[in-house]
Structures are given as C-alpha cells and as structure tokens.
Amino acid sequence: MTDENKGMFDEKAFSLMKSNAVFINTSRGGVVKQEALIDALKNKRIKAAGIDVMYPEPLPKDHELLTCPNL
C-alpha cells in the first residue's frame, strides 16, 4: 500500500461506475474507502461488491459494511 493507492476507490470512483457494476477487491483493504463503498451499496450506485480483504481485518461482526445485502 502506498500513499498513491490508499483510498483510491472513493466516492468519486464509485460515482463513475455504472449502476450494474460489481466491484471486486482482492488486493488490499486500504485501497477502498469503506464509507464510500457502504454508501454506494446501500444507495444502489453499484449492483454489488465482493471483497476478499478489508481494513481492519477481520472486521468487527457488527461493522456496517457487513449489513449490506449486496456484499
């Protein structure tokens, strides 16, 4: 992870995706601003997301991201 790619998937990145996009992240959890991903999922700006990594890892069981049905 570098300063260049930390949080690179942010509100702007998700707003540029089509509403039927499926976002997949298998690289590093820190490249995604989780608040932006949660917002994109809950407001159906993207169709779904599949993530193999998150920050922090593991996420707490009550983390808001885990409540998104399209995750």
CSV table of N, CA and C in Angstrom, one decimal:
chain,number,residue,atom,x,y,z
A,1,MET,N,0.8,-1.2,0.0
A,1,MET,CA,0.0,0.0,0.0
A,1,MET,C,0.9,1.2,0.0
A,2,THR,N,0.5,2.2,-0.8
A,2,THR,CA,1.3,3.4,-0.9
A,2,THR,C,0.3,4.6,-0.7
A,3,ASP,N,0.9,5.8,-0.6
A,3,ASP,CA,0.0,7.0,-0.5
A,3,ASP,C,-0.8,7.2,-1.7
A,4,GLU,N,-0.2,6.7,-2.9
A,4,GLU,CA,-0.9,6.9,-4.1
A,4,GLU,C,-2.2,6.1,-4.3
A,5,ASN,N,-2.2,4.8,-3.7
A,5,ASN,CA,-3.3,4.0,-3.9
A,5,ASN,C,-4.2,3.8,-2.6
A,6,LYS,N,-3.8,4.4,-1.5
A,6,LYS,CA,-4.6,4.3,-0.3
A,6,LYS,C,-5.9,5.1,-0.5
A,7,GLY,N,-7.0,4.4,-0.4
A,7,GLY,CA,-8.3,5.1,-0.5
A,7,GLY,C,-8.7,5.5,-1.9
A,8,MET,N,-8.0,4.9,-2.9
A,8,MET,CA,-8.3,5.3,-4.3
A,8,MET,C,-9.7,5.0,-4.8
A,9,PHE,N,-10.3,4.0,-4.2
A,9,PHE,CA,-11.7,3.8,-4.5
A,9,PHE,C,-12.6,4.5,-3.5
A,10,ASP,N,-12.9,5.7,-3.9
A,10,ASP,CA,-13.6,6.7,-3.0
A,10,ASP,C,-15.0,7.0,-3.6
A,11,GLU,N,-15.6,8.0,-3.1
A,11,GLU,CA,-16.9,8.5,-3.5
A,11,GLU,C,-16.9,8.8,-5.0
A,12,LYS,N,-15.9,9.4,-5.5
A,12,LYS,CA,-15.8,9.8,-6.9
A,12,LYS,C,-15.7,8.5,-7.8
A,13,ALA,N,-14.8,7.6,-7.4
A,13,ALA,CA,-14.6,6.4,-8.2
A,13,ALA,C,-15.9,5.6,-8.3
A,14,PHE,N,-16.7,5.5,-7.2
A,14,PHE,CA,-17.9,4.7,-7.2
A,14,PHE,C,-19.0,5.5,-8.0
A,15,SER,N,-18.9,6.8,-8.0
A,15,SER,CA,-19.9,7.6,-8.8
A,15,SER,C,-19.7,7.4,-10.3
A,16,LEU,N,-18.5,7.1,-10.7
A,16,LEU,CA,-18.2,6.9,-12.1
A,16,LEU,C,-18.6,5.5,-12.6
A,17,MET,N,-18.9,4.6,-11.7
A,17,MET,CA,-19.3,3.3,-12.1
A,17,MET,C,-20.7,3.2,-12.5
A,18,LYS,N,-21.1,2.3,-13.4
A,18,LYS,CA,-22.4,2.1,-13.8
A,18,LYS,C,-23.2,1.4,-12.7
A,19,SER,N,-24.5,1.6,-12.7
A,19,SER,CA,-25.3,1.1,-11.6
A,19,SER,C,-25.4,-0.4,-11.6
A,20,ASN,N,-25.0,-1.1,-12.7
A,20,ASN,CA,-24.9,-2.6,-12.7
A,20,ASN,C,-23.5,-3.1,-12.5
A,21,ALA,N,-22.6,-2.2,-12.0
A,21,ALA,CA,-21.2,-2.7,-11.8
A,21,ALA,C,-21.1,-3.6,-10.6
A,22,VAL,N,-20.3,-4.5,-10.6
A,22,VAL,CA,-19.9,-5.4,-9.5
A,22,VAL,C,-18.5,-5.1,-9.1
A,23,PHE,N,-18.3,-4.5,-8.0
A,23,PHE,CA,-16.9,-4.2,-7.5
A,23,PHE,C,-16.3,-5.3,-6.8
A,24,ILE,N,-15.1,-5.7,-7.3
A,24,ILE,CA,-14.3,-6.8,-6.7
A,24,ILE,C,-13.0,-6.3,-6.2
A,25,ASN,N,-12.7,-6.6,-4.9
A,25,ASN,CA,-11.3,-6.2,-4.4
A,25,ASN,C,-10.7,-7.4,-3.7
A,26,THR,N,-9.5,-7.8,-4.3
A,26,THR,CA,-8.7,-8.9,-3.8
A,26,THR,C,-7.3,-8.4,-3.5
A,27,SER,N,-7.1,-7.1,-3.5
A,27,SER,CA,-5.7,-6.6,-3.3
A,27,SER,C,-5.5,-6.3,-1.9
A,28,ARG,N,-5.8,-5.0,-1.5
A,28,ARG,CA,-5.6,-4.6,-0.1
A,28,ARG,C,-6.8,-3.9,0.3
A,29,GLY,N,-7.2,-4.1,1.6
A,29,GLY,CA,-8.4,-3.4,2.1
A,29,GLY,C,-8.3,-1.9,2.1
A,30,GLY,N,-7.1,-1.4,2.3
A,30,GLY,CA,-6.9,0.1,2.4
A,30,GLY,C,-7.1,0.8,1.1
A,31,VAL,N,-7.2,0.2,0.0
A,31,VAL,CA,-7.4,0.9,-1.3
A,31,VAL,C,-8.8,1.4,-1.4
A,32,VAL,N,-9.7,0.9,-0.5
A,32,VAL,CA,-11.1,1.2,-0.6
A,32,VAL,C,-11.5,2.1,0.6
A,33,LYS,N,-12.1,3.2,0.4
A,33,LYS,CA,-12.7,4.0,1.5
A,33,LYS,C,-14.0,3.3,1.8
A,34,GLN,N,-14.1,2.6,2.9
A,34,GLN,CA,-15.2,1.8,3.2
A,34,GLN,C,-16.5,2.5,3.4
A,35,GLU,N,-16.4,3.8,3.8
A,35,GLU,CA,-17.7,4.6,3.9
A,35,GLU,C,-18.3,4.8,2.6
A,36,ALA,N,-17.4,5.0,1.6
A,36,ALA,CA,-17.8,5.2,0.2
A,36,ALA,C,-18.4,4.0,-0.4
A,37,LEU,N,-17.8,2.8,-0.1
A,37,LEU,CA,-18.4,1.5,-0.5
A,37,LEU,C,-19.7,1.3,0.1
A,38,ILE,N,-19.8,1.5,1.4
A,38,ILE,CA,-21.1,1.3,2.1
A,38,ILE,C,-22.2,2.2,1.4
A,39,ASP,N,-21.9,3.4,1.2
A,39,ASP,CA,-22.8,4.4,0.6
A,39,ASP,C,-23.2,3.9,-0.8
A,40,ALA,N,-22.2,3.5,-1.6
A,40,ALA,CA,-22.5,3.0,-3.0
A,40,ALA,C,-23.4,1.8,-3.0
A,41,LEU,N,-23.2,0.9,-2.0
A,41,LEU,CA,-24.0,-0.3,-1.9
A,41,LEU,C,-25.4,0.0,-1.4
A,42,LYS,N,-25.5,0.7,-0.4
A,42,LYS,CA,-26.8,1.0,0.2
A,42,LYS,C,-27.7,1.9,-0.6
A,43,ASN,N,-27.1,2.7,-1.4
A,43,ASN,CA,-27.9,3.6,-2.3
A,43,ASN,C,-27.9,3.1,-3.7
A,44,LYS,N,-27.5,1.9,-3.9
A,44,LYS,CA,-27.6,1.2,-5.2
A,44,LYS,C,-26.9,1.9,-6.3
A,45,ARG,N,-25.8,2.6,-6.0
A,45,ARG,CA,-25.0,3.2,-7.0
A,45,ARG,C,-24.2,2.2,-7.8
A,46,ILE,N,-23.9,1.0,-7.1
A,46,ILE,CA,-23.4,-0.1,-7.8
A,46,ILE,C,-24.2,-1.3,-7.4
A,47,LYS,N,-24.2,-2.4,-8.3
A,47,LYS,CA,-25.1,-3.5,-8.0
A,47,LYS,C,-24.6,-4.3,-6.8
A,48,ALA,N,-23.3,-4.6,-6.7
A,48,ALA,CA,-22.9,-5.5,-5.7
A,48,ALA,C,-21.4,-5.3,-5.5
A,49,ALA,N,-20.8,-5.9,-4.4
A,49,ALA,CA,-19.4,-5.9,-4.2
A,49,ALA,C,-19.0,-7.3,-3.7
A,50,GLY,N,-17.8,-7.7,-4.0
A,50,GLY,CA,-17.2,-8.9,-3.5
A,50,GLY,C,-15.8,-8.6,-3.0
A,51,ILE,N,-15.6,-8.7,-1.7
A,51,ILE,CA,-14.3,-8.3,-1.2
A,51,ILE,C,-13.7,-9.5,-0.4
A,52,ASP,N,-12.4,-9.7,-0.7
A,52,ASP,CA,-11.6,-10.7,0.0
A,52,ASP,C,-10.8,-10.1,1.1
A,53,VAL,N,-10.6,-8.8,1.0
A,53,VAL,CA,-9.8,-8.1,2.0
A,53,VAL,C,-10.5,-6.9,2.5
A,54,MET,N,-10.2,-6.5,3.7
A,54,MET,CA,-10.9,-5.3,4.3
A,54,MET,C,-9.9,-4.7,5.3
A,55,TYR,N,-10.2,-3.5,5.8
A,55,TYR,CA,-9.4,-2.9,6.8
A,55,TYR,C,-10.3,-2.3,7.9
A,56,PRO,N,-10.1,-2.7,9.1
A,56,PRO,CA,-9.1,-3.7,9.6
A,56,PRO,C,-9.6,-5.1,9.3
A,57,GLU,N,-8.7,-6.0,9.4
A,57,GLU,CA,-9.1,-7.4,9.1
A,57,GLU,C,-8.8,-8.2,10.3
A,58,PRO,N,-9.8,-9.0,10.8
A,58,PRO,CA,-11.1,-9.0,10.3
A,58,PRO,C,-11.9,-7.9,10.8
A,59,LEU,N,-13.0,-7.6,10.1
A,59,LEU,CA,-13.9,-6.5,10.5
A,59,LEU,C,-14.7,-7.0,11.8
A,60,PRO,N,-15.0,-6.1,12.6
A,60,PRO,CA,-15.9,-6.4,13.8
A,60,PRO,C,-17.2,-7.0,13.2
A,61,LYS,N,-17.8,-7.9,13.9
A,61,LYS,CA,-19.0,-8.6,13.5
A,61,LYS,C,-20.2,-7.6,13.3
A,62,ASP,N,-20.1,-6.5,14.0
A,62,ASP,CA,-21.2,-5.5,13.9
A,62,ASP,C,-20.9,-4.3,13.0
A,63,HIS,N,-19.9,-4.5,12.1
A,63,HIS,CA,-19.5,-3.4,11.2
A,63,HIS,C,-20.6,-3.2,10.2
A,64,GLU,N,-20.8,-1.9,9.9
A,64,GLU,CA,-21.9,-1.5,9.0
A,64,GLU,C,-21.8,-2.2,7.6
A,65,LEU,N,-20.6,-2.4,7.1
A,65,LEU,CA,-20.4,-3.0,5.8
A,65,LEU,C,-21.0,-4.3,5.7
A,66,LEU,N,-20.9,-5.1,6.8
A,66,LEU,CA,-21.5,-6.4,6.8
A,66,LEU,C,-23.0,-6.5,6.8
A,67,THR,N,-23.7,-5.3,6.9
A,67,THR,CA,-25.1,-5.3,6.9
A,67,THR,C,-25.6,-5.1,5.5
A,68,CYS,N,-24.8,-4.8,4.5
A,68,CYS,CA,-25.2,-4.6,3.2
A,68,CYS,C,-25.5,-5.9,2.5
A,69,PRO,N,-26.8,-6.1,2.1
A,69,PRO,CA,-27.2,-7.4,1.5
A,69,PRO,C,-26.5,-7.7,0.1
A,70,ASN,N,-26.1,-6.7,-0.5
A,70,ASN,CA,-25.4,-6.8,-1.9
A,70,ASN,C,-23.9,-6.9,-1.8
A,71,LEU,N,-23.4,-7.3,-0.6
A,71,LEU,CA,-22.0,-7.5,-0.4
A,71,LEU,C,-21.7,-9.0,-0.6
